Amino acid sequence: GDVITVLDRDATVSYQSPSIEAIQGEDADDLLGRLAAELVSESDRVRFAQAVATVGDDAQAFECSLEHRDGTARHFEILLTNLIDEEHVGGILLNARDVSERKAFEAELTHQAFHDTVTGLANRAMFTERVRQALARARREESNLAVLFFDLDDFKTVNDSLGHAAGDEVLREVARRLDV
């Protein structure tokens, strides 16, 4: 599943492994002679060009997004290795691995860690962090801060008499109204 690319001294693609076709929907031969920076997402182009230009004797890891032919972004972890002086390579070797599934999983875990599963609202951990940030900002800006606390009267009665599904629905509706 890795994509192997070799760049010339001017950062143009001199070799592209056929695995790019399955991963990015691009024909490997169509990429030859193109500037490598054109292959990464626009938001990553400057960082990518700097990484290629400054790669030294030690391999350098880099993360960026590549756009699939269908327009979707895929996340890649790329290891850049300077093999310009190697007779059989003569370029900068890029070994790219698609880490899109891992990134999506990490994002989901982060969301779950800071949001209530029923309401989707920030949970206690995120609330605590946001209050800490707001307090720090209020101190810096010498401004005031207020925190609103409220209780749903007889919520336990809703859960006990109508069931947890009804209680979850009440929480979702309260969250929807608060989120406006």
GROMACS .gro file of N, CA and C in nm:
model
  540
    1GLY      N    1   0.078  -0.121   0.000
    1GLY     CA    2   0.000   0.000   0.000
    1GLY      C    3   0.082   0.127   0.000
    2ASP      N    4   0.215   0.117   0.008
    2ASP     CA    5   0.297   0.238   0.007
    2ASP      C    6   0.310   0.291  -0.135
    3VAL      N    7   0.330   0.421  -0.143
    3VAL     CA    8   0.353   0.486  -0.271
    3VAL      C    9   0.498   0.533  -0.271
    4ILE      N   10   0.573   0.492  -0.371
    4ILE     CA   11   0.713   0.530  -0.382
    4ILE      C   12   0.725   0.633  -0.494
    5THR      N   13   0.791   0.744  -0.463
    5THR     CA   14   0.812   0.851  -0.560
    5THR      C   15   0.958   0.892  -0.552
    6VAL      N   16   1.018   0.921  -0.667
    6VAL     CA   17   1.153   0.976  -0.670
    6VAL      C   18   1.144   1.112  -0.737
    7LEU      N   19   1.206   1.211  -0.673
    7LEU     CA   20   1.208   1.348  -0.725
    7LEU      C   21   1.348   1.382  -0.774
    8ASP      N   22   1.356   1.451  -0.887
    8ASP     CA   23   1.483   1.503  -0.936
    8ASP      C   24   1.527   1.619  -0.847
    9ARG      N   25   1.645   1.673  -0.876
    9ARG     CA   26   1.699   1.787  -0.800
    9ARG      C   27   1.605   1.907  -0.802
   10ASP      N   28   1.529   1.921  -0.911
   10ASP     CA   29   1.436   2.035  -0.921
   10ASP      C   30   1.297   2.003  -0.868
   11ALA      N   31   1.284   1.892  -0.793
   11ALA     CA   32   1.159   1.850  -0.727
   11ALA      C   33   1.050   1.809  -0.825
   12THR      N   34   1.090   1.761  -0.943
   12THR     CA   35   0.992   1.704  -1.036
   12THR      C   36   0.994   1.553  -1.021
   13VAL      N   37   0.883   1.491  -1.052
   13VAL     CA   38   0.870   1.346  -1.037
   13VAL      C   39   0.945   1.276  -1.150
   14SER      N   40   1.044   1.192  -1.112
   14SER     CA   41   1.118   1.115  -1.212
   14SER      C   42   1.076   0.968  -1.210
   15TYR      N   43   1.018   0.924  -1.098
   15TYR     CA   44   0.963   0.788  -1.089
   15TYR      C   45   0.841   0.792  -0.999
   16GLN      N   46   0.740   0.717  -1.038
   16GLN     CA   47   0.619   0.705  -0.956
   16GLN      C   48   0.575   0.560  -0.959
   17SER      N   49   0.561   0.499  -0.842
   17SER     CA   50   0.519   0.359  -0.838
   17SER      C   51   0.374   0.345  -0.883
   18PRO      N   52   0.343   0.233  -0.946
   18PRO     CA   53   0.206   0.210  -0.994
   18PRO      C   54   0.101   0.208  -0.883
   19SER      N   55   0.142   0.191  -0.758
   19SER     CA   56   0.046   0.187  -0.647
   19SER      C   57  -0.030   0.318  -0.632
   20ILE      N   58   0.019   0.425  -0.693
   20ILE     CA   59  -0.051   0.554  -0.688
   20ILE      C   60  -0.188   0.543  -0.754
   21GLU      N   61  -0.201   0.455  -0.851
   21GLU     CA   62  -0.327   0.441  -0.923
   21GLU      C   63  -0.438   0.393  -0.832
   22ALA      N   64  -0.410   0.292  -0.750
   22ALA     CA   65  -0.513   0.239  -0.660
   22ALA      C   66  -0.545   0.336  -0.548
   23ILE      N   67  -0.445   0.410  -0.501
   23ILE     CA   68  -0.464   0.496  -0.385
   23ILE      C   69  -0.517   0.634  -0.422
   24GLN      N   70  -0.467   0.691  -0.531
   24GLN     CA   71  -0.503   0.828  -0.567
   24GLN      C   72  -0.583   0.841  -0.696
   25GLY      N   73  -0.597   0.732  -0.770
   25GLY     CA   74  -0.673   0.740  -0.894
   25GLY      C   75  -0.596   0.806  -1.006
   26GLU      N   76  -0.465   0.821  -0.990
   26GLU     CA   77  -0.379   0.883  -1.092
   26GLU      C   78  -0.300   0.775  -1.163
   27ASP      N   79  -0.279   0.791  -1.292
   27ASP     CA   80  -0.192   0.702  -1.367
   27ASP      C   81  -0.048   0.742  -1.336
   28ALA      N   82   0.036   0.647  -1.299
   28ALA     CA   83   0.174   0.676  -1.259
   28ALA      C   84   0.250   0.750  -1.368
   29ASP      N   85   0.232   0.711  -1.493
   29ASP     CA   86   0.306   0.776  -1.603
   29ASP      C   87   0.264   0.921  -1.622
   30ASP      N   88   0.139   0.954  -1.588
   30ASP     CA   89   0.091   1.092  -1.604
   30ASP      C   90   0.156   1.188  -1.505
   31LEU      N   91   0.216   1.134  -1.399
   31LEU     CA   92   0.276   1.219  -1.296
   31LEU      C   93   0.423   1.251  -1.325
   32LEU      N   94   0.484   1.178  -1.416
   32LEU     CA   95   0.624   1.200  -1.447
   32LEU      C   96   0.644   1.340  -1.504
   33GLY      N   97   0.747   1.408  -1.454
   33GLY     CA   98   0.778   1.542  -1.501
   33GLY      C   99   0.699   1.652  -1.433
   34ARG      N  100   0.602   1.618  -1.350
   34ARG     CA  101   0.526   1.721  -1.277
   34ARG      C  102   0.600   1.761  -1.151
   35LEU      N  103   0.582   1.885  -1.110
   35LEU     CA  104   0.637   1.929  -0.982
   35LEU      C  105   0.567   1.854  -0.870
   36ALA      N  106   0.644   1.803  -0.778
   36ALA     CA  107   0.588   1.724  -0.668
   36ALA      C  108   0.490   1.805  -0.584
   37ALA      N  109   0.516   1.933  -0.565
   37ALA     CA  110   0.429   2.017  -0.482
   37ALA      C  111   0.289   2.026  -0.539
   38GLU      N  112   0.273   2.007  -0.671
   38GLU     CA  113   0.141   2.010  -0.732
   38GLU      C  114   0.055   1.891  -0.689
   39LEU      N  115   0.117   1.786  -0.639
   39LEU     CA  116   0.045   1.664  -0.605
   39LEU      C  117  -0.017   1.670  -0.466
   40VAL      N  118   0.034   1.758  -0.381
   40VAL     CA  119  -0.021   1.767  -0.245
   40VAL      C  120  -0.131   1.873  -0.242
   41SER      N  121  -0.214   1.868  -0.140
   41SER     CA  122  -0.321   1.965  -0.126
   41SER      C  123  -0.262   2.106  -0.117
   42GLU      N  124  -0.337   2.202  -0.167
   42GLU     CA  125  -0.289   2.339  -0.173
   42GLU      C  126  -0.242   2.391  -0.037
   43SER      N  127  -0.313   2.355   0.068
   43SER     CA  128  -0.279   2.404   0.202
   43SER      C  129  -0.145   2.350   0.252
   44ASP      N  130  -0.096   2.241   0.193
   44ASP     CA  131   0.030   2.180   0.237
   44ASP      C  132   0.147   2.208   0.144
   45ARG      N  133   0.126   2.278   0.034
   45ARG     CA  134   0.228   2.293  -0.070
   45ARG      C  135   0.354   2.365  -0.020
   46VAL      N  136   0.338   2.473   0.053
   46VAL     CA  137   0.455   2.549   0.099
   46VAL      C  138   0.537   2.463   0.195
   47ARG      N  139   0.471   2.402   0.292
   47ARG     CA  140   0.541   2.315   0.388
   47ARG      C  141   0.611   2.199   0.317
   48PHE      N  142   0.541   2.141   0.220
   48PHE     CA  143   0.598   2.029   0.146
   48PHE      C  144   0.722   2.073   0.069
   49ALA      N  145   0.714   2.185  -0.002
   49ALA     CA  146   0.828   2.235  -0.079
   49ALA      C  147   0.947   2.263   0.013
   50GLN      N  148   0.920   2.318   0.131
   50GLN     CA  149   1.027   2.345   0.227
   50GLN      C  150   1.089   2.215   0.276
   51ALA      N  151   1.007   2.114   0.303
   51ALA     CA  152   1.059   1.985   0.349
   51ALA      C  153   1.148   1.922   0.243
   52VAL      N  154   1.106   1.927   0.117
   52VAL     CA  155   1.187   1.870   0.008
   52VAL      C  156   1.317   1.948  -0.007
   53ALA      N  157   1.309   2.079   0.000
   53ALA     CA  158   1.426   2.164  -0.020
   53ALA      C  159   1.529   2.150   0.092
   54THR      N  160   1.483   2.115   0.211
   54THR     CA  161   1.574   2.111   0.326
   54THR      C  162   1.608   1.971   0.373
   55VAL      N  163   1.564   1.868   0.299
   55VAL     CA  164   1.594   1.732   0.343
   55VAL      C  165   1.745   1.712   0.343
   56GLY      N  166   1.796   1.662   0.456
   56GLY     CA  167   1.940   1.643   0.471
   56GLY      C  168   1.978   1.498   0.459
   57ASP      N  169   2.081   1.462   0.532
   57ASP     CA  170   2.131   1.325   0.527
   57ASP      C  171   2.042   1.227   0.602
   58ASP      N  172   1.969   1.277   0.700
   58ASP     CA  173   1.878   1.191   0.777
   58ASP      C  174   1.739   1.194   0.715
   59ALA      N  175   1.673   1.079   0.717
   59ALA     CA  176   1.536   1.073   0.666
   59ALA      C  177   1.449   1.166   0.749
   60GLN      N  178   1.351   1.224   0.683
   60GLN     CA  179   1.264   1.323   0.747
   60GLN      C  180   1.119   1.282   0.726
   61ALA      N  181   1.041   1.278   0.835
   61ALA     CA  182   0.898   1.243   0.826
   61ALA      C  183   0.817   1.369   0.802
   62PHE      N  184   0.708   1.353   0.730
   62PHE     CA  185   0.623   1.466   0.693
   62PHE      C  186   0.482   1.414   0.674
   63GLU      N  187   0.382   1.489   0.720
   63GLU     CA  188   0.241   1.453   0.698
   63GLU      C  189   0.176   1.559   0.612
   64CYS      N  190   0.094   1.514   0.519
   64CYS     CA  191   0.021   1.608   0.434
   64CYS      C  192  -0.101   1.538   0.374
   65SER      N  193  -0.180   1.616   0.304
   65SER     CA  194  -0.297   1.562   0.235
   65SER      C  195  -0.274   1.564   0.086
   66LEU      N  196  -0.322   1.461   0.021
   66LEU     CA  197  -0.321   1.453  -0.124
   66LEU      C  198  -0.465   1.444  -0.169
   67GLU      N  199  -0.495   1.509  -0.278
   67GLU     CA  200  -0.631   1.504  -0.328
   67GLU      C  201  -0.646   1.390  -0.428
   68HIS      N  202  -0.744   1.305  -0.403
   68HIS     CA  203  -0.776   1.197  -0.494
   68HIS      C  204  -0.839   1.257  -0.619
   69ARG      N  205  -0.831   1.186  -0.726
   69ARG     CA  206  -0.889   1.234  -0.851
   69ARG      C  207  -1.037   1.270  -0.835
   70ASP      N  208  -1.108   1.201  -0.743
   70ASP     CA  209  -1.251   1.230  -0.721
   70ASP      C  210  -1.273   1.352  -0.632
   71GLY      N  211  -1.166   1.419  -0.587
   71GLY     CA  212  -1.178   1.541  -0.508
   71GLY      C  213  -1.169   1.521  -0.359
   72THR      N  214  -1.171   1.397  -0.311
   72THR     CA  215  -1.161   1.373  -0.167
   72THR      C  216  -1.015   1.382  -0.123
   73ALA      N  217  -0.994   1.426  -0.002
   73ALA     CA  218  -0.859   1.437   0.052
   73ALA      C  219  -0.821   1.307   0.122
   74ARG      N  220  -0.700   1.265   0.103
   74ARG     CA  221  -0.643   1.148   0.171
   74ARG      C  222  -0.521   1.197   0.249
   75HIS      N  223  -0.504   1.147   0.369
   75HIS     CA  224  -0.393   1.189   0.455
   75HIS      C  225  -0.277   1.090   0.440
   76PHE      N  226  -0.158   1.144   0.423
   76PHE     CA  227  -0.041   1.061   0.403
   76PHE      C  228   0.070   1.098   0.500
   77GLU      N  229   0.144   0.997   0.538
   77GLU     CA  230   0.265   1.011   0.616
   77GLU      C  231   0.377   0.979   0.516
   78ILE      N  232   0.468   1.073   0.499
   78ILE     CA  233   0.572   1.059   0.397
   78ILE      C  234   0.709   1.062   0.464
   79LEU      N  235   0.793   0.969   0.425
   79LEU     CA  236   0.931   0.967   0.471
   79LEU      C  237   1.017   1.014   0.353
   80LEU      N  238   1.085   1.128   0.370
   80LEU     CA  239   1.171   1.184   0.266
   80LEU      C  240   1.315   1.143   0.296
   81THR      N  241   1.381   1.088   0.195
   81THR     CA  242   1.520   1.046   0.210
   81THR      C  243   1.600   1.102   0.095
   82ASN      N  244   1.708   1.171   0.127
   82ASN     CA  245   1.792   1.232   0.025
   82ASN      C  246   1.887   1.126  -0.031
   83LEU      N  247   1.858   1.081  -0.153
   83LEU     CA  248   1.943   0.984  -0.222
   83LEU      C  249   1.994   1.041  -0.354
   84ILE      N  250   2.012   1.171  -0.356
   84ILE     CA  251   2.057   1.238  -0.479
   84ILE      C  252   2.193   1.187  -0.523
   85ASP      N  253   2.281   1.158  -0.427
   85ASP     CA  254   2.415   1.113  -0.461
   85ASP      C  255   2.425   0.961  -0.480
   86GLU      N  256   2.314   0.891  -0.463
   86GLU     CA  257   2.313   0.746  -0.486
   86GLU      C  258   2.301   0.719  -0.635
   87GLU      N  259   2.392   0.641  -0.688
   87GLU     CA  260   2.399   0.615  -0.832
   87GLU      C  261   2.269   0.559  -0.890
   88HIS      N  262   2.205   0.468  -0.820
   88HIS     CA  263   2.087   0.400  -0.875
   88HIS      C  264   1.956   0.474  -0.850
   89VAL      N  265   1.960   0.577  -0.768
   89VAL     CA  266   1.838   0.654  -0.740
   89VAL      C  267   1.851   0.794  -0.796
   90GLY      N  268   1.949   0.868  -0.750
   90GLY     CA  269   1.975   1.001  -0.802
   90GLY      C  270   1.864   1.101  -0.777
   91GLY      N  271   1.801   1.090  -0.663
   91GLY     CA  272   1.693   1.183  -0.633
   91GLY      C  273   1.651   1.175  -0.487
   92ILE      N  274   1.545   1.244  -0.456
   92ILE     CA  275   1.487   1.240  -0.322
   92ILE      C  276   1.377   1.135  -0.324
   93LEU      N  277   1.391   1.037  -0.237
   93LEU     CA  278   1.296   0.927  -0.230
   93LEU      C  279   1.185   0.963  -0.133
   94LEU      N  280   1.061   0.950  -0.179
   94LEU     CA  281   0.944   0.971  -0.094
   94LEU      C  282   0.874   0.837  -0.077
   95ASN      N  283   0.861   0.794   0.045
   95ASN     CA  284   0.787   0.672   0.075
   95ASN      C  285   0.661   0.717   0.149
   96ALA      N  286   0.547   0.711   0.080
   96ALA     CA  287   0.422   0.764   0.135
   96ALA      C  288   0.327   0.651   0.173
   97ARG      N  289   0.267   0.665   0.289
   97ARG     CA  290   0.171   0.566   0.338
   97ARG      C  291   0.040   0.637   0.368
   98ASP      N  292  -0.070   0.583   0.318
   98ASP     CA  293  -0.203   0.639   0.341
   98ASP      C  294  -0.242   0.613   0.486
   99VAL      N  295  -0.263   0.720   0.561
   99VAL     CA  296  -0.301   0.709   0.702
   99VAL      C  297  -0.439   0.771   0.726
  100SER      N  298  -0.520   0.777   0.621
  100SER     CA  299  -0.653   0.840   0.630
  100SER      C  300  -0.742   0.772   0.732
  101GLU      N  301  -0.744   0.640   0.732
  101GLU     CA  302  -0.829   0.568   0.828
  101GLU      C  303  -0.784   0.595   0.970
  102ARG      N  304  -0.653   0.595   0.993
  102ARG     CA  305  -0.600   0.623   1.127
  102ARG      C  306  -0.638   0.764   1.171
  103LYS      N  307  -0.624   0.862   1.081
  103LYS     CA  308  -0.659   1.001   1.113
  103LYS      C  309  -0.807   1.014   1.146
  104ALA      N  310  -0.892   0.947   1.069
  104ALA     CA  311  -1.036   0.951   1.096
  104ALA      C  312  -1.067   0.888   1.232
  105PHE      N  313  -1.001   0.777   1.262
  105PHE     CA  314  -1.020   0.710   1.390
  105PHE      C  315  -0.974   0.799   1.506
  106GLU      N  316  -0.858   0.866   1.489
  106GLU     CA  317  -0.808   0.957   1.592
  106GLU      C  318  -0.905   1.074   1.614
  107ALA      N  319  -0.959   1.127   1.505
  107ALA     CA  320  -1.055   1.237   1.516
  107ALA      C  321  -1.181   1.191   1.589
  108GLU      N  322  -1.226   1.071   1.559
  108GLU     CA  323  -1.345   1.017   1.627
  108GLU      C  324  -1.318   0.996   1.776
  109LEU      N  325  -1.201   0.942   1.808
  109LEU     CA  326  -1.166   0.923   1.950
  109LEU      C  327  -1.158   1.056   2.024
  110THR      N  328  -1.100   1.157   1.959
  110THR     CA  329  -1.092   1.289   2.020
  110THR      C  330  -1.231   1.345   2.043
  111HIS      N  331  -1.318   1.331   1.944
  111HIS     CA  332  -1.456   1.379   1.958
  111HIS      C  333  -1.525   1.307   2.074
  112GLN      N  334  -1.510   1.175   2.081
  112GLN     CA  335  -1.572   1.098   2.188
  112GLN      C  336  -1.518   1.137   2.325
  113ALA      N  337  -1.390   1.171   2.330
  113ALA     CA  338  -1.328   1.206   2.458
  113ALA      C  339  -1.382   1.338   2.513
  114PHE      N  340  -1.430   1.425   2.425
  114PHE     CA  341  -1.470   1.559   2.469
  114PHE      C  342  -1.617   1.592   2.445
  115HIS      N  343  -1.697   1.494   2.403
  115HIS     CA  344  -1.839   1.518   2.377
  115HIS      C  345  -1.925   1.408   2.437
  116ASP      N  346  -2.042   1.447   2.482
  116ASP     CA  347  -2.139   1.353   2.535
  116ASP      C  348  -2.194   1.270   2.419
  117THR      N  349  -2.204   1.139   2.438
  117THR     CA  350  -2.248   1.052   2.329
  117THR      C  351  -2.396   1.069   2.296
  118VAL      N  352  -2.477   1.112   2.393
  118VAL     CA  353  -2.621   1.128   2.368
  118VAL      C  354  -2.651   1.262   2.302
  119THR      N  355  -2.599   1.369   2.360
  119THR     CA  356  -2.636   1.503   2.314
  119THR      C  357  -2.541   1.560   2.209
  120GLY      N  358  -2.418   1.511   2.208
  120GLY     CA  359  -2.319   1.568   2.119
  120GLY      C  360  -2.258   1.697   2.173
  121LEU      N  361  -2.305   1.742   2.288
  121LEU     CA  362  -2.250   1.863   2.349
  121LEU      C  363  -2.118   1.833   2.418
  122ALA      N  364  -2.045   1.938   2.444
  122ALA     CA  365  -1.918   1.923   2.516
  122ALA      C  366  -1.943   1.855   2.650
  123ASN      N  367  -1.855   1.764   2.686
  123ASN     CA  368  -1.868   1.695   2.814
  123ASN      C  369  -1.789   1.769   2.923
  124ARG      N  370  -1.781   1.709   3.039
  124ARG     CA  371  -1.716   1.773   3.153
  124ARG      C  372  -1.569   1.805   3.123
  125ALA      N  373  -1.498   1.715   3.056
  125ALA     CA  374  -1.356   1.738   3.026
  125ALA      C  375  -1.340   1.860   2.935
  126MET      N  376  -1.421   1.870   2.831
  126MET     CA  377  -1.411   1.985   2.742
  126MET      C  378  -1.458   2.111   2.813
  127PHE      N  379  -1.566   2.100   2.891
  127PHE     CA  380  -1.616   2.215   2.966
  127PHE      C  381  -1.505   2.271   3.055
  128THR      N  382  -1.438   2.183   3.128
  128THR     CA  383  -1.331   2.226   3.218
  128THR      C  384  -1.220   2.296   3.140
  129GLU      N  385  -1.181   2.239   3.027
  129GLU     CA  386  -1.075   2.299   2.945
  129GLU      C  387  -1.119   2.434   2.889
  130ARG      N  388  -1.242   2.442   2.840
  130ARG     CA  389  -1.291   2.568   2.784
  130ARG      C  390  -1.302   2.677   2.891
  131VAL      N  391  -1.345   2.640   3.011
  131VAL     CA  392  -1.353   2.738   3.121
  131VAL      C  393  -1.212   2.784   3.156
  132ARG      N  394  -1.116   2.692   3.162
  132ARG     CA  395  -0.978   2.728   3.191
  132ARG      C  396  -0.926   2.827   3.087
  133GLN      N  397  -0.951   2.800   2.958
  133GLN     CA  398  -0.908   2.890   2.851
  133GLN      C  399  -0.978   3.026   2.861
  134ALA      N  400  -1.108   3.024   2.890
  134ALA     CA  401  -1.184   3.149   2.901
  134ALA      C  402  -1.136   3.232   3.019
  135LEU      N  403  -1.105   3.167   3.131
  135LEU     CA  404  -1.052   3.239   3.247
  135LEU      C  405  -0.916   3.302   3.215
  136ALA      N  406  -0.831   3.229   3.146
  136ALA     CA  407  -0.700   3.283   3.108
  136ALA      C  408  -0.717   3.402   3.014
  137ARG      N  409  -0.808   3.391   2.919
  137ARG     CA  410  -0.833   3.501   2.825
  137ARG      C  411  -0.890   3.622   2.899
  138ALA      N  412  -0.983   3.597   2.992
  138ALA     CA  413  -1.043   3.707   3.069
  138ALA      C  414  -0.938   3.780   3.152
  139ARG      N  415  -0.845   3.703   3.209
  139ARG     CA  416  -0.736   3.767   3.285
  139ARG      C  417  -0.647   3.851   3.193
  140ARG      N  418  -0.612   3.794   3.077
  140ARG     CA  419  -0.526   3.868   2.982
  140ARG      C  420  -0.591   3.996   2.935
  141GLU      N  421  -0.720   3.986   2.903
  141GLU     CA  422  -0.793   4.101   2.847
  141GLU      C  423  -0.858   4.186   2.954
  142GLU      N  424  -0.840   4.147   3.080
  142GLU     CA  425  -0.900   4.217   3.193
  142GLU      C  426  -1.049   4.236   3.173
  143SER      N  427  -1.115   4.127   3.139
  143SER     CA  428  -1.260   4.130   3.117
  143SER      C  429  -1.328   4.034   3.215
  144ASN      N  430  -1.460   4.032   3.209
  144ASN     CA  431  -1.538   3.948   3.299
  144ASN      C  432  -1.581   3.820   3.229
  145LEU      N  433  -1.616   3.722   3.310
  145LEU     CA  434  -1.659   3.593   3.260
  145LEU      C  435  -1.774   3.544   3.347
  146ALA      N  436  -1.872   3.484   3.285
  146ALA     CA  437  -1.983   3.425   3.360
  146ALA      C  438  -2.005   3.283   3.311
  147VAL      N  439  -2.041   3.196   3.403
  147VAL     CA  440  -2.076   3.058   3.370
  147VAL      C  441  -2.218   3.036   3.416
  148LEU      N  442  -2.300   2.985   3.327
  148LEU     CA  443  -2.441   2.959   3.357
  148LEU      C  444  -2.457   2.812   3.393
  149PHE      N  445  -2.521   2.785   3.503
  149PHE     CA  446  -2.549   2.649   3.546
  149PHE      C  447  -2.699   2.634   3.561
  150PHE      N  448  -2.753   2.527   3.508
  150PHE     CA  449  -2.895   2.502   3.530
  150PHE      C  450  -2.918   2.354   3.546
  151ASP      N  451  -3.033   2.322   3.601
  151ASP     CA  452  -3.069   2.185   3.633
  151ASP      C  453  -3.202   2.153   3.566
  152LEU      N  454  -3.216   2.031   3.517
  152LEU     CA  455  -3.345   1.988   3.461
  152LEU      C  456  -3.425   1.925   3.575
  153ASP      N  457  -3.523   1.999   3.625
  153ASP     CA  458  -3.605   1.950   3.736
  153ASP      C  459  -3.675   1.820   3.698
  154ASP      N  460  -3.675   1.728   3.790
  154ASP     CA  461  -3.746   1.601   3.777
  154ASP      C  462  -3.701   1.517   3.656
  155PHE      N  463  -3.577   1.536   3.613
  155PHE     CA  464  -3.528   1.458   3.500
  155PHE      C  465  -3.525   1.310   3.534
  156LYS      N  466  -3.493   1.275   3.657
  156LYS     CA  467  -3.492   1.135   3.699
  156LYS      C  468  -3.630   1.073   3.682
  157THR      N  469  -3.734   1.151   3.704
  157THR     CA  470  -3.870   1.101   3.688
  157THR      C  471  -3.896   1.065   3.541
  158VAL      N  472  -3.846   1.146   3.449
  158VAL     CA  473  -3.862   1.116   3.305
  158VAL      C  474  -3.794   0.983   3.275
  159ASN      N  475  -3.671   0.966   3.319
  159ASN     CA  476  -3.599   0.840   3.295
  159ASN      C  477  -3.671   0.722   3.358
  160ASP      N  478  -3.715   0.738   3.484
  160ASP     CA  479  -3.778   0.627   3.556
  160ASP      C  480  -3.915   0.590   3.500
  161SER      N  481  -3.994   0.689   3.461
  161SER     CA  482  -4.131   0.659   3.417
  161SER      C  483  -4.141   0.632   3.268
  162LEU      N  484  -4.063   0.702   3.185
  162LEU     CA  485  -4.074   0.687   3.039
  162LEU      C  486  -3.959   0.608   2.978
  163GLY      N  487  -3.855   0.583   3.057
  163GLY     CA  488  -3.742   0.505   3.008
  163GLY      C  489  -3.626   0.593   2.964
  164HIS      N  490  -3.511   0.529   2.953
  164HIS     CA  491  -3.388   0.601   2.918
  164HIS      C  492  -3.392   0.657   2.776
  165ALA      N  493  -3.462   0.590   2.687
  165ALA     CA  494  -3.471   0.642   2.548
  165ALA      C  495  -3.543   0.776   2.548
  166ALA      N  496  -3.649   0.788   2.628
  166ALA     CA  497  -3.721   0.916   2.637
  166ALA      C  498  -3.633   1.021   2.705
  167GLY      N  499  -3.560   0.980   2.809
  167GLY     CA  500  -3.469   1.073   2.876
  167GLY      C  501  -3.361   1.122   2.781
  168ASP      N  502  -3.307   1.031   2.699
  168ASP     CA  503  -3.207   1.070   2.599
  168ASP      C  504  -3.266   1.169   2.499
  169GLU      N  505  -3.392   1.147   2.461
  169GLU     CA  506  -3.456   1.238   2.366
  169GLU      C  507  -3.475   1.377   2.428
  170VAL      N  508  -3.511   1.382   2.555
  170VAL     CA  509  -3.523   1.510   2.624
  170VAL      C  510  -3.388   1.582   2.626
  171LEU      N  511  -3.282   1.507   2.657
  171LEU     CA  512  -3.147   1.567   2.658
  171LEU      C  513  -3.108   1.618   2.520
  172ARG      N  514  -3.138   1.542   2.416
  172ARG     CA  515  -3.106   1.585   2.279
  172ARG      C  516  -3.182   1.714   2.244
  173GLU      N  517  -3.309   1.722   2.284
  173GLU     CA  518  -3.388   1.842   2.255
  173GLU      C  519  -3.335   1.963   2.333
  174VAL      N  520  -3.300   1.943   2.458
  174VAL     CA  521  -3.241   2.053   2.536
  174VAL      C  522  -3.110   2.097   2.471
  175ALA      N  523  -3.029   2.000   2.430
  175ALA     CA  524  -2.900   2.031   2.364
  175ALA      C  525  -2.924   2.108   2.235
  176ARG      N  526  -3.022   2.066   2.157
  176ARG     CA  527  -3.053   2.136   2.031
  176ARG      C  528  -3.091   2.279   2.059
  177ARG      N  529  -3.176   2.301   2.160
  177ARG     CA  530  -3.218   2.437   2.193
  177ARG      C  531  -3.104   2.523   2.247
  178LEU      N  532  -3.015   2.462   2.321
  178LEU     CA  533  -2.900   2.535   2.376
  178LEU      C  534  -2.798   2.568   2.268
  179ASP      N  535  -2.791   2.485   2.168
  179ASP     CA  536  -2.689   2.498   2.063
  179ASP      C  537  -2.722   2.606   1.963
  180VAL      N  538  -2.839   2.666   1.972
  180VAL     CA  539  -2.880   2.769   1.874
  180VAL      C  540  -2.806   2.898   1.895
   0.00000   0.00000   0.00000
